[in-house]
Short mmCIF file of C-alpha atoms (C1' of nucleotides) in Angstrom, two decimals:
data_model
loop_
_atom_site.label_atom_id
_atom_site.label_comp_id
_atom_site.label_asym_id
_atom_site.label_seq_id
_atom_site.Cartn_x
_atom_site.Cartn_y
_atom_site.Cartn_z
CA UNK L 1 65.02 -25.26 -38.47
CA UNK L 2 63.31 -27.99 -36.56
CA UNK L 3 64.84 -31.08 -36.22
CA UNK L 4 64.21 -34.04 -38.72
CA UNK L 5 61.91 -36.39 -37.31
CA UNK L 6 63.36 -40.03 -37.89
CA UNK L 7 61.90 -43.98 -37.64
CA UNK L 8 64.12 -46.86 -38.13
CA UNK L 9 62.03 -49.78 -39.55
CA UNK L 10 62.86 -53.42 -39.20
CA UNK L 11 66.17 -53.40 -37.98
CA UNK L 12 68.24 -54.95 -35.77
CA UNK L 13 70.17 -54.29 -32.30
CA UNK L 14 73.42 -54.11 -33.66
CA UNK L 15 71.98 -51.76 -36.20
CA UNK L 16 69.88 -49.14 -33.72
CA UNK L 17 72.45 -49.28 -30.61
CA UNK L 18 74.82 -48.07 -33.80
CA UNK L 19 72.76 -45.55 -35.15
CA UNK L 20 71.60 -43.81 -31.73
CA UNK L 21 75.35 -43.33 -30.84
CA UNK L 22 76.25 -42.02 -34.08
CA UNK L 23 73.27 -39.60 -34.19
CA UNK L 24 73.50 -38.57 -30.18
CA UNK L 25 75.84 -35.85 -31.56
CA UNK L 26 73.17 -34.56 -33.90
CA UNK L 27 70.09 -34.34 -31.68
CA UNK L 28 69.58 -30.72 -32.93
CA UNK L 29 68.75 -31.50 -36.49
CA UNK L 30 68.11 -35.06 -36.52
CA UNK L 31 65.84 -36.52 -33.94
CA UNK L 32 65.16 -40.64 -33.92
CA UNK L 33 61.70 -40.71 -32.54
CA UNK L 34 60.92 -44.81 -32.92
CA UNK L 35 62.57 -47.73 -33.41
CA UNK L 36 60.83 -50.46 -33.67
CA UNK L 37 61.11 -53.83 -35.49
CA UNK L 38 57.37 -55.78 -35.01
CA UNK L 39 55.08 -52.67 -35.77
CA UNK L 40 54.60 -50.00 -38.32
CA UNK L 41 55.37 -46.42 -37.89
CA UNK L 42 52.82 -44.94 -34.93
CA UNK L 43 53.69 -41.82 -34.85
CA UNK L 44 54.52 -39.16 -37.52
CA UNK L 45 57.89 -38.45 -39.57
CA UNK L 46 59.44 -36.99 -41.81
CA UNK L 47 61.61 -40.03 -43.13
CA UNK L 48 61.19 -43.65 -42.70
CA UNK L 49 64.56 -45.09 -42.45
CA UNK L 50 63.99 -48.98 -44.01
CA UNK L 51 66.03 -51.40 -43.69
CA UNK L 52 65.88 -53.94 -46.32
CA UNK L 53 66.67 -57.71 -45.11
CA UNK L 54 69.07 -59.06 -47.54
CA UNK L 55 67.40 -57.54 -50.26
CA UNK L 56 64.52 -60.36 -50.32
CA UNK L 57 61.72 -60.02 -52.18
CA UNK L 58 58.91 -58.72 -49.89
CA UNK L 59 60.91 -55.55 -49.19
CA UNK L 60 59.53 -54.49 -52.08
CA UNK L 61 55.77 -54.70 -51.05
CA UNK L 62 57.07 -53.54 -47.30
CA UNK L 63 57.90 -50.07 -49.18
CA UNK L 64 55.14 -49.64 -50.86
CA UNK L 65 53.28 -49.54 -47.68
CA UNK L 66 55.42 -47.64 -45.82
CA UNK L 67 55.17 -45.06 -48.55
CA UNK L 68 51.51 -44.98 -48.63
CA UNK L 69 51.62 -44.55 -44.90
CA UNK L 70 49.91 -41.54 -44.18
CA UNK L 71 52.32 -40.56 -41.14
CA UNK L 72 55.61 -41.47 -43.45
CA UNK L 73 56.66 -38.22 -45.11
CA UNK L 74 58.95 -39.53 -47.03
CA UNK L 75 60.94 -43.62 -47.04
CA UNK L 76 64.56 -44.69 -47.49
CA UNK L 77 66.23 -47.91 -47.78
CA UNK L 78 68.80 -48.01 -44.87
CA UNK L 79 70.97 -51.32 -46.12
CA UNK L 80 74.36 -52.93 -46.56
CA UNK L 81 73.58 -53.73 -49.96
CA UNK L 82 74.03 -51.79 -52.68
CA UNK L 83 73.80 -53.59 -55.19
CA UNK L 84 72.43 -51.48 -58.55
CA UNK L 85 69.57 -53.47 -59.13
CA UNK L 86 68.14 -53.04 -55.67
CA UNK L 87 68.59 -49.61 -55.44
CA UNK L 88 67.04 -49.16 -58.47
CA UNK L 89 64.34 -51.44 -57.51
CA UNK L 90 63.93 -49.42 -54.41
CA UNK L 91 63.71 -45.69 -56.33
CA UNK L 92 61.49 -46.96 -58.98
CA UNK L 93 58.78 -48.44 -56.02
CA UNK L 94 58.66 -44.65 -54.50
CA UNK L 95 62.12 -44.48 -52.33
CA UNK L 96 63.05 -41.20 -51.77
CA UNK L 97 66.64 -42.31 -51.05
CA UNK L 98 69.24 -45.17 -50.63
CA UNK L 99 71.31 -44.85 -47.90
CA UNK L 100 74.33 -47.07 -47.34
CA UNK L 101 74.50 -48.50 -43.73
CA UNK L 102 78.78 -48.14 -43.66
CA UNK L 103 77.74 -44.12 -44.39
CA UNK L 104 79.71 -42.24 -41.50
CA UNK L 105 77.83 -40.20 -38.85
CA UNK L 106 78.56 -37.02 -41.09
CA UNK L 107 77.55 -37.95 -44.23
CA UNK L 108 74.41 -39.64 -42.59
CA UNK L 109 72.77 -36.71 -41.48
CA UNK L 110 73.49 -34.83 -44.44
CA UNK L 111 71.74 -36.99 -46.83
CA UNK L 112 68.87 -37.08 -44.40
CA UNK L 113 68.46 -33.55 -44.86
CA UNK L 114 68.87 -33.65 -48.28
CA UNK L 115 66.15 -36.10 -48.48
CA UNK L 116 64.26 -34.19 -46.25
CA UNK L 117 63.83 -30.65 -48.10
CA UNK L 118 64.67 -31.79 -51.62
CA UNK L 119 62.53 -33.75 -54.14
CA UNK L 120 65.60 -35.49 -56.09
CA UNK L 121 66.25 -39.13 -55.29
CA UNK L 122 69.42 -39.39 -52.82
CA UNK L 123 72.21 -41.86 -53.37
CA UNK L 124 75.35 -41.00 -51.60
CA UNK L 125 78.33 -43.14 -52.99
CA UNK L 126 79.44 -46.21 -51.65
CA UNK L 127 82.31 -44.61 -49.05
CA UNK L 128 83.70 -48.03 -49.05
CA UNK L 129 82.91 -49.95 -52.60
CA UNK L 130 82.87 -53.45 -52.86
CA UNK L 131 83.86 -53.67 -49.50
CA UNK L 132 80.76 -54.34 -47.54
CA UNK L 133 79.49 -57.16 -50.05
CA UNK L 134 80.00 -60.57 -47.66
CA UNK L 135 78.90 -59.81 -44.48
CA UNK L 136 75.54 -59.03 -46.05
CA UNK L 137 73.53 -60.37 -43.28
CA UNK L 138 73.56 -61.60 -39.47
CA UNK L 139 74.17 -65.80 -39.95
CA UNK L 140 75.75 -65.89 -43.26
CA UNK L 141 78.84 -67.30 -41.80
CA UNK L 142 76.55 -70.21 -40.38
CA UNK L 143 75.36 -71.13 -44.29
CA UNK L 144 71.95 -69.60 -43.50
CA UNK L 145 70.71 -69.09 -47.07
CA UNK L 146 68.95 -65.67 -47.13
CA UNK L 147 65.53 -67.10 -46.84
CA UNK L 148 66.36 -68.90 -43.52
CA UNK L 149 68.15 -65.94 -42.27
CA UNK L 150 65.09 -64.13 -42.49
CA UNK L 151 62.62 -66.07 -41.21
CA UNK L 152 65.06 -66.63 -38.32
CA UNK L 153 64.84 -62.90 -37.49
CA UNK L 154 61.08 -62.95 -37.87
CA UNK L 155 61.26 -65.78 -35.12
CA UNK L 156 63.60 -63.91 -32.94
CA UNK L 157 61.09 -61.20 -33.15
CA UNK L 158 58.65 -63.35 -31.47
CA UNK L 159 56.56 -64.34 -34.60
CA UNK L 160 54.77 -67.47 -35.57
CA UNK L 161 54.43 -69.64 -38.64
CA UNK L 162 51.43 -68.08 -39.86
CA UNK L 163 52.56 -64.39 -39.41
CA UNK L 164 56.05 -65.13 -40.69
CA UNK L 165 54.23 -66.19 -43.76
CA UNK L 166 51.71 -63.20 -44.04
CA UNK L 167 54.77 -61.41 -43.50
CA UNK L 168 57.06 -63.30 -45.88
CA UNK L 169 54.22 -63.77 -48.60
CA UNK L 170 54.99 -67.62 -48.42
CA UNK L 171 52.98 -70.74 -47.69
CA UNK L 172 52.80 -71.75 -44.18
CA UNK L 173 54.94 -75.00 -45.85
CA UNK L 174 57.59 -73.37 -47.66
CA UNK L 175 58.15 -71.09 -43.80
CA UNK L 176 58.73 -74.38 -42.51
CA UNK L 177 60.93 -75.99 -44.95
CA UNK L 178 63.36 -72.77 -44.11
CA UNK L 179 62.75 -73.06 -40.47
CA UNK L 180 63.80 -76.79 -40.86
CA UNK L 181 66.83 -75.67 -42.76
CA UNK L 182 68.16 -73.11 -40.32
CA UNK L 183 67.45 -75.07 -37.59
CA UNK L 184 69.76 -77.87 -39.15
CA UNK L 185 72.38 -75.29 -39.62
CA UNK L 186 72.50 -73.51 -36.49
CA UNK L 187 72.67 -76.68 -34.92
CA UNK L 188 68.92 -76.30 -32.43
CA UNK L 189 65.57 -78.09 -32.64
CA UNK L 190 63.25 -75.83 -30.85
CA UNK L 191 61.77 -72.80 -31.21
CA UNK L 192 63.20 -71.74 -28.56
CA UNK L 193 66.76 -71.98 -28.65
CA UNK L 194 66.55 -70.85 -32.42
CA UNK L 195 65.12 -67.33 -30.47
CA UNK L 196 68.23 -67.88 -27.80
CA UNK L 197 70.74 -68.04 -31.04
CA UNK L 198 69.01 -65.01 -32.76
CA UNK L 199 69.54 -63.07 -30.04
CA UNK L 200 72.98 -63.99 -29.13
CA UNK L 201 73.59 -63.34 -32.58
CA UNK L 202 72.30 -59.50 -33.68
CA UNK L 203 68.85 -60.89 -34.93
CA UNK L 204 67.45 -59.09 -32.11
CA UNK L 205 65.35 -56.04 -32.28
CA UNK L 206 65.36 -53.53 -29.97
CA UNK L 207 62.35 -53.93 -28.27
CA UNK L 208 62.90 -51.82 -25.11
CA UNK L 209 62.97 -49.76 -27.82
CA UNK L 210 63.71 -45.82 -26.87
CA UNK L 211 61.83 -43.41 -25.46
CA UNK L 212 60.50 -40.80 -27.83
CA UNK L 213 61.32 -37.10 -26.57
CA UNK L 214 58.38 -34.79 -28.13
CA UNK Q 1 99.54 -68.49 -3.44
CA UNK Q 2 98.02 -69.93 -6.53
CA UNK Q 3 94.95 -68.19 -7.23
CA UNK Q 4 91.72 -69.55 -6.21
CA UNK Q 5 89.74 -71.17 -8.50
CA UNK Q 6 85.81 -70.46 -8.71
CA UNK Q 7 82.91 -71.34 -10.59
CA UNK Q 8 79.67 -69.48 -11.14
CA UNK Q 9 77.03 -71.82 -10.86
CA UNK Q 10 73.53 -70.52 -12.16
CA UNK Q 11 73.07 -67.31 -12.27
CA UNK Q 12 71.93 -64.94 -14.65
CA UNK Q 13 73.50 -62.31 -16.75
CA UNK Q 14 73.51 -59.01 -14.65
CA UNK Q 15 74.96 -60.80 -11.98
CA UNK Q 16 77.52 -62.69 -14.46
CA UNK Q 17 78.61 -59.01 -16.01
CA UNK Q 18 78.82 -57.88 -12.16
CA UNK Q 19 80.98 -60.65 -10.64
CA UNK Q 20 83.27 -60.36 -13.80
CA UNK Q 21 83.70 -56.60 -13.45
CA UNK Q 22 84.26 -56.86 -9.72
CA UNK Q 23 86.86 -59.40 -9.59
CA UNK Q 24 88.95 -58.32 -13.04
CA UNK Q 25 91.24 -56.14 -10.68
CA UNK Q 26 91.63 -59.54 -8.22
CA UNK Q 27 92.87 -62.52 -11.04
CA UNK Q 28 96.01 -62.74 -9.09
CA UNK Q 29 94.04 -63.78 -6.16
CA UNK Q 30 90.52 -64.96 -7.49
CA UNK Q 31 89.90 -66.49 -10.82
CA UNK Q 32 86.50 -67.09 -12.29
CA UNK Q 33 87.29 -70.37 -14.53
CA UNK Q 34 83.65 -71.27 -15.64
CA UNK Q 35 80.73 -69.33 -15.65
CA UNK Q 36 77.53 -71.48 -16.68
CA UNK Q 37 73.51 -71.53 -15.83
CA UNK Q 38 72.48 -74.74 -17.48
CA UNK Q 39 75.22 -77.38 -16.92
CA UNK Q 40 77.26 -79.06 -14.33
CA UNK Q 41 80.44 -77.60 -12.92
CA UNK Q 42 82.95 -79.06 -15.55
CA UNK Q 43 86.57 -78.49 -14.65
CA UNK Q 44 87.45 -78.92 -10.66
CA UNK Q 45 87.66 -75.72 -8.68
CA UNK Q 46 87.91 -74.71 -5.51
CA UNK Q 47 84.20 -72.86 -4.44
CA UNK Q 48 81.53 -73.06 -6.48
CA UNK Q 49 79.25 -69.70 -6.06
CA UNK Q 50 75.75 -71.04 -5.82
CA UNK Q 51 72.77 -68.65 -6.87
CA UNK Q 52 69.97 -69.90 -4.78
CA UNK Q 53 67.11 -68.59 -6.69
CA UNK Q 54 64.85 -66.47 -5.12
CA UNK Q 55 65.05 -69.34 -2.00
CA UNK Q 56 63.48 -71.79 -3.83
CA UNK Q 57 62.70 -75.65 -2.00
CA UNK Q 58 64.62 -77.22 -5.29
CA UNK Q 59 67.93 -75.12 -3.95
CA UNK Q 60 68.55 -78.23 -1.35
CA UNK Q 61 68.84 -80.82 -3.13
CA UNK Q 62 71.23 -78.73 -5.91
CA UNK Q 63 73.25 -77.67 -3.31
CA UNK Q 64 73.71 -81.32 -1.76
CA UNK Q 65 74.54 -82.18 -5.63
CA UNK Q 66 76.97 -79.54 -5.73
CA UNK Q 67 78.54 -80.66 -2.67
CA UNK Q 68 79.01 -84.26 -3.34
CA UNK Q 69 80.06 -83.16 -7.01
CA UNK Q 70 83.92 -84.34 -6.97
CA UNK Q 71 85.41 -81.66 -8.94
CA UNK Q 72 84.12 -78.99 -6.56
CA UNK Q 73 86.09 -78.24 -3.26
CA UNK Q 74 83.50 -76.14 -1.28
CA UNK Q 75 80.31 -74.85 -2.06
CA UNK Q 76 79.11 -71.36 -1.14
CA UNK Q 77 75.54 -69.77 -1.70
CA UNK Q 78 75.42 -66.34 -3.31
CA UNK Q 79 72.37 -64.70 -3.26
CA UNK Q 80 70.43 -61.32 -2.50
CA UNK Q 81 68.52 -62.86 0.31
CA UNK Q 82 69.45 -63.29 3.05
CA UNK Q 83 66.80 -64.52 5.41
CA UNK Q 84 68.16 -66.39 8.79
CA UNK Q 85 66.35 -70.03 7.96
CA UNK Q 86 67.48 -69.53 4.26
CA UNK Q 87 70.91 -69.12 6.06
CA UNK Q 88 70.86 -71.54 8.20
CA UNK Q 89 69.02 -74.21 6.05
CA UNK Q 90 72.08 -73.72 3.43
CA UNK Q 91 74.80 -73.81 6.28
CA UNK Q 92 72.86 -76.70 7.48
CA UNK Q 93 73.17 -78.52 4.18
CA UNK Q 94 76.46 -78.22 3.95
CA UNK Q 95 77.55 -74.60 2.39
CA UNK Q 96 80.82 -73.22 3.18
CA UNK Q 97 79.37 -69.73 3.53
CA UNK Q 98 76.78 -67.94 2.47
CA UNK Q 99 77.94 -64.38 0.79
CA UNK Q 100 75.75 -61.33 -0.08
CA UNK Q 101 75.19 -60.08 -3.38
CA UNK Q 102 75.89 -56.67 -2.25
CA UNK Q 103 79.49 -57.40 -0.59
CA UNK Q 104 82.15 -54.94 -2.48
CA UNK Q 105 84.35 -56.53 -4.48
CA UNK Q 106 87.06 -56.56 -1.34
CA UNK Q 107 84.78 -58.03 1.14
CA UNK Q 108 83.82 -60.69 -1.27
CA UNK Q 109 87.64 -61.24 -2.34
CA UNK Q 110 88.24 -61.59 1.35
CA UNK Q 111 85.13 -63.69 2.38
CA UNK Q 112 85.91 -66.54 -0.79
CA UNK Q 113 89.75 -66.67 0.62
CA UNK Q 114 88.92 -67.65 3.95
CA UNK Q 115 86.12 -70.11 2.45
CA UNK Q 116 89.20 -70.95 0.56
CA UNK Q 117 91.94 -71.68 3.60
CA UNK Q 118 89.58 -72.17 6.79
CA UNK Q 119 87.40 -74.73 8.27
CA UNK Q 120 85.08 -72.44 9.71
CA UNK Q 121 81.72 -71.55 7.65
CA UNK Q 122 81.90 -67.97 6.54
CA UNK Q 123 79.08 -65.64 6.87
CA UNK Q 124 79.87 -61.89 6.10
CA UNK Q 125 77.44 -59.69 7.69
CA UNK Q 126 75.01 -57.67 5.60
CA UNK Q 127 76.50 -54.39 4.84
CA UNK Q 128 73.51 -52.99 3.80
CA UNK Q 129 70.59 -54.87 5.95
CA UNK Q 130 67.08 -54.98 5.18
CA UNK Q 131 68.26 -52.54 1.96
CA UNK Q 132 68.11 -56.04 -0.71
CA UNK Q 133 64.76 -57.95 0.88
CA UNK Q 134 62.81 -56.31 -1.94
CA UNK Q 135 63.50 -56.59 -5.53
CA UNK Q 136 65.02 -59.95 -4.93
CA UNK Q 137 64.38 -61.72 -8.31
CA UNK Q 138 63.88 -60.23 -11.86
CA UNK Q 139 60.18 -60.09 -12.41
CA UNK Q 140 59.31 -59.61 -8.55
CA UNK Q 141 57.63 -56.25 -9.69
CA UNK Q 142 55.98 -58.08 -12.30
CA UNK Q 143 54.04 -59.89 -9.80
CA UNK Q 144 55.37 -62.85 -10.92
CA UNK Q 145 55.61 -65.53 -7.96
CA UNK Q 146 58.88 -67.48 -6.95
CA UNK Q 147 57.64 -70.57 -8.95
CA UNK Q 148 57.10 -68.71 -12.00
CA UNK Q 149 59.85 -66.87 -12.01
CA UNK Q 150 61.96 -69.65 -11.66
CA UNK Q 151 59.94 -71.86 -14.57
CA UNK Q 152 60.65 -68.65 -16.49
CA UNK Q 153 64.23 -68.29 -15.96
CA UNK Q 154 65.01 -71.72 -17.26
CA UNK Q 155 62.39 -71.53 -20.23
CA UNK Q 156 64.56 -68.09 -21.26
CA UNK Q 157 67.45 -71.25 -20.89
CA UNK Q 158 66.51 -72.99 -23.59
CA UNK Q 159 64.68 -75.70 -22.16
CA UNK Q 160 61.34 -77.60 -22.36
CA UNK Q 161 58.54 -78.14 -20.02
CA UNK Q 162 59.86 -81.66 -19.10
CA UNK Q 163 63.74 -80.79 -18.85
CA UNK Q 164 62.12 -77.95 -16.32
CA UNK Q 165 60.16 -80.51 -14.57
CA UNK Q 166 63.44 -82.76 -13.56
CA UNK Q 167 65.25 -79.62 -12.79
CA UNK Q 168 62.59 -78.64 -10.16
CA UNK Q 169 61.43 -82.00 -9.45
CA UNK Q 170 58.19 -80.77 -10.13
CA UNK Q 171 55.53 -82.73 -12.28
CA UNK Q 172 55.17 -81.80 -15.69
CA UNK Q 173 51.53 -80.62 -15.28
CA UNK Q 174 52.64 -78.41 -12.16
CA UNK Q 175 55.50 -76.86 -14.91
CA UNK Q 176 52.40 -75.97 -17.09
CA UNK Q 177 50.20 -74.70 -14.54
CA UNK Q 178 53.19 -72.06 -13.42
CA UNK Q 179 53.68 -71.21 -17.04
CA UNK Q 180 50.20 -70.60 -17.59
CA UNK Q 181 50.27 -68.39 -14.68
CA UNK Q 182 53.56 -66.34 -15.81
CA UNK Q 183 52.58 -66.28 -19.79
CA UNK Q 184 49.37 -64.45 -17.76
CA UNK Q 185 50.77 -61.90 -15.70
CA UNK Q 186 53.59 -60.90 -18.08
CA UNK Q 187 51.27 -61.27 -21.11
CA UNK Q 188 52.48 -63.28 -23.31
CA UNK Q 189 50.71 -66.08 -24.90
CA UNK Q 190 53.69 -67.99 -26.83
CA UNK Q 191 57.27 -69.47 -25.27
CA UNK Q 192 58.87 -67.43 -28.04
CA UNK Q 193 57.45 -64.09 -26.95
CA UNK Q 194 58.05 -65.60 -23.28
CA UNK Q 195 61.90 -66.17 -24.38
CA UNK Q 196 62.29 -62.56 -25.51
CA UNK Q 197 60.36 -61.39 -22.55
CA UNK Q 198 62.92 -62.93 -20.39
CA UNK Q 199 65.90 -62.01 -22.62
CA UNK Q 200 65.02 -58.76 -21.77
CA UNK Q 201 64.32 -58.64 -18.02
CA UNK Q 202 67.37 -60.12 -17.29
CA UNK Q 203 66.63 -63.35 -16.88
CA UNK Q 204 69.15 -64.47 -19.68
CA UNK Q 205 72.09 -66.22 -18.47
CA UNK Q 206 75.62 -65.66 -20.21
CA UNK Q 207 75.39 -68.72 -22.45
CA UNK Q 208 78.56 -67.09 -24.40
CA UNK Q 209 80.23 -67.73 -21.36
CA UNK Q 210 83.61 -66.94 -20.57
CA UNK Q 211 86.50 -68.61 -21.57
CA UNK Q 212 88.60 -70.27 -19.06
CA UNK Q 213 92.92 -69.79 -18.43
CA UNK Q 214 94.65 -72.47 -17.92
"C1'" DC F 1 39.23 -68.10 12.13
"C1'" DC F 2 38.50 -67.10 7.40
"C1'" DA F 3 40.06 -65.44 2.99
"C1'" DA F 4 43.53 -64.98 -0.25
"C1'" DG F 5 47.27 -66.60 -2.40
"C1'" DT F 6 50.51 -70.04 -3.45
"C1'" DC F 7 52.02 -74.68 -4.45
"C1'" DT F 8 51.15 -78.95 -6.22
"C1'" DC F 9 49.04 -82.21 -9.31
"C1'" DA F 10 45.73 -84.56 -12.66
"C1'" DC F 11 42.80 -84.83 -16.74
"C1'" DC F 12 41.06 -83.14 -20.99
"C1'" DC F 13 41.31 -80.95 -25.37
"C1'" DT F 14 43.13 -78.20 -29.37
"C1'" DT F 15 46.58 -76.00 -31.85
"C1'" DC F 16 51.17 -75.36 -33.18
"C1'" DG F 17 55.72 -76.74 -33.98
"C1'" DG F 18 58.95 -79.96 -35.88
"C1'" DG F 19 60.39 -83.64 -39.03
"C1'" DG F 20 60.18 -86.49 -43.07
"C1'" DT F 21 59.40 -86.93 -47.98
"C1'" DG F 22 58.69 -85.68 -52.62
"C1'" DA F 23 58.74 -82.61 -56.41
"C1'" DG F 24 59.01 -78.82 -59.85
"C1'" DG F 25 61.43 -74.65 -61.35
"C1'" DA F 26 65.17 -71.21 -61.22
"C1'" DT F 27 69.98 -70.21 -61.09
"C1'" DG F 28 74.67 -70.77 -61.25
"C1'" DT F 29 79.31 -73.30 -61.70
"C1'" DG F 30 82.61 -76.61 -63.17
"C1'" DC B 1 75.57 -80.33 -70.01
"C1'" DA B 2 75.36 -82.11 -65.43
"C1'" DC B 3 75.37 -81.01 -60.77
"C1'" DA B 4 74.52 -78.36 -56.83
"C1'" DT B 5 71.92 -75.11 -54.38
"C1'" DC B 6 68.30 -72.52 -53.69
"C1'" DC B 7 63.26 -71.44 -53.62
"C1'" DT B 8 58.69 -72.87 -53.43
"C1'" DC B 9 54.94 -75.79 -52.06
"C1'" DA B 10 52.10 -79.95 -50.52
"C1'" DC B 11 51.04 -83.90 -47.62
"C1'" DC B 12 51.42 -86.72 -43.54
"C1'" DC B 13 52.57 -87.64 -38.81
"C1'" DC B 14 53.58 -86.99 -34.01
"C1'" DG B 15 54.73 -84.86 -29.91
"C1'" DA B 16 55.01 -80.48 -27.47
"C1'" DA B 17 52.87 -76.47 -26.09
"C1'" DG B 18 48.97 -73.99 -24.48
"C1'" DG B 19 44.58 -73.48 -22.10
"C1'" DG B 20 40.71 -74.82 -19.14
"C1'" DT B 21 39.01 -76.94 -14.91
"C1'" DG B 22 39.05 -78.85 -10.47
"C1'" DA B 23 41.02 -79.95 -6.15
"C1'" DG B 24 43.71 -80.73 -1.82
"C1'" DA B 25 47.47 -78.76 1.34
"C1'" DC B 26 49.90 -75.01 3.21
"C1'" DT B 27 50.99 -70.13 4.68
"C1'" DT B 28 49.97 -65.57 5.79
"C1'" DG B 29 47.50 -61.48 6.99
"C1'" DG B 30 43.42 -59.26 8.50
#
DNA sequence: CCAAGTCTCACCCTTCGGGGTGAGGATGTG
DNA sequence: CACATCCTCACCCCGAAGGGTGAGACTTGG
């Protein structure tokens, strides 16, 4: 069988540097052919790998396209959280999976592949319940509220006020007031250093992002 | 013999991962107490490594600061290039040596001791001549020129158009006209995108720096 | 010598970012 | 319930960033 062909979605370094070194063993039935944080999906696969940010709100819009992307085969939510609600949030809006992010390597690629040829919904169990609750998100240790955490990472990714709001599905204002806010927290007052602390701080996406093999 | 005590003055990541590496097997003879890009030399050591950037006119007067700076012994310049008039002109100024970026970690060892004990100004020779000429600053290939480079390296710092302007004792409308320039050729059109440009060419400097022994 | 490129600076203009304030609604905790 | 904390948005203001143009001085290579 030909390998599974794999995207990771919105995601950060920490996140993809993990996930190509757990899946290096793999290569022969899983193959990650673009990760990429800014863009959508440009080439064709067989799963979209999502990755929810702190289970906001837009994610579940985000899906929605994703799933009507006509190169996406088939989406999962790639998260930390598992919180019942969002994964049922997630399945009901199309998801053809929920995969836990503290999944090992093993277990991983199985439920890929289970995704892949099967049409039932695939939740592996929590391999480590209640465990992975705090922690939820890069800067909650700071007191970044979930809101500023995120629009944080959309700045770290190089976006501006208007596009983090297109993104976000806020007013131009309400971006602001959570810019203000987690620039107040993290201690900055420029753009720019609020970019410097995202990336010393995992917000970063991989940008140099890896070479597809075809 | 007490170890000696230098200070990494300016310099940018790769190099900062590189010195550290190379002189971890040496901390009974050579210890690296601060490590810093944007800020003064802070605790008193005994040679202060000076990265002359790309041979820039600003390097004279920061190396006559460094010089007169009390908490710092002797100054050395440590840089890929290593042009005879750049040489001389830091010798001239008042270096006590002027050390290649492609010594091995024994010649440098070596060269910083007798910095360290002797009156005389140390020069190594090049052990790989005319190899380093080319490739001498991150975003050479880029086409980017000296002054651009440099206005990029310290707005990947953190810092604004007229904190760049003292630091290069440049006017703020020559800062802007060199951004302009490099926002062109590496095609950007924000200082965000510029930031994460420069974050990932190397041009970011180890801002979590490394702690210092007592 | 001329052309190209760089370095330096000034002036103008527009947009964007950053900060302050106020305010309503939702949610959750003591 | 009262209080705190978010979330959301609007309005105003100012300074910084970004972009265009022009121009003189200097260096270097053909």
């Amino acid at each position: 069988m030909a390998a599974i062909r794999v995207a990771l979605v919105n995601d950060y370094e920490v996140v993809v540097r993990g996930l190509e070194a757990m899946l290096r063993t793999y290569v022969d039935r899983i193959q990650v052919v673009e990760l990429d944080a800014s863009r959508d999906v440009a080439r064709s696969v067989d799963i979209a790998m999502y990755d929810t940010f702190a289970g906001q709100q837009g994610d579940r819009e985000e899906i929605r396209q994703l799933i009507s992307n006509p190169r996406v085969s088939k989406v999962v939510v790639y998260s930390w959280n598992l919180q019942p609600d969002l994964v049922r949030g997630a399945l009901h809006n199309g998801a053809a999976g929920y995969l836990s992010k503290s999944l090992p390597a093993g277990e991983l690629v199985a439920a890929l592949e289970a995704v892949h040829v099967g049409d039932e919904q695939v939740v592996p169990h929590d391999p480590h319940p209640g465990k992975v609750i705090t922690g939820d998100w890069p800067g909650r240790e700071e007191g970044l509220t979930p809101r500023e955490a995120e629009v944080l990472a959309l700045i770290t990714q190089g976006l501006n006020n208007q596009e983090i709001a297109d993104r976000t599905r806020l007013s131009i204002n309400s971006v602001k007031t959570y810019i203000r806010g987690a620039y107040r927290r993290i201690g900055v007052t420029t753009r720019t250093n609020a970019v410097l602390w995202g990336v010393e701080h995992g917000f970063h996406p991989d940008r140099a992002r890896m070479r597809p093999r075809e």
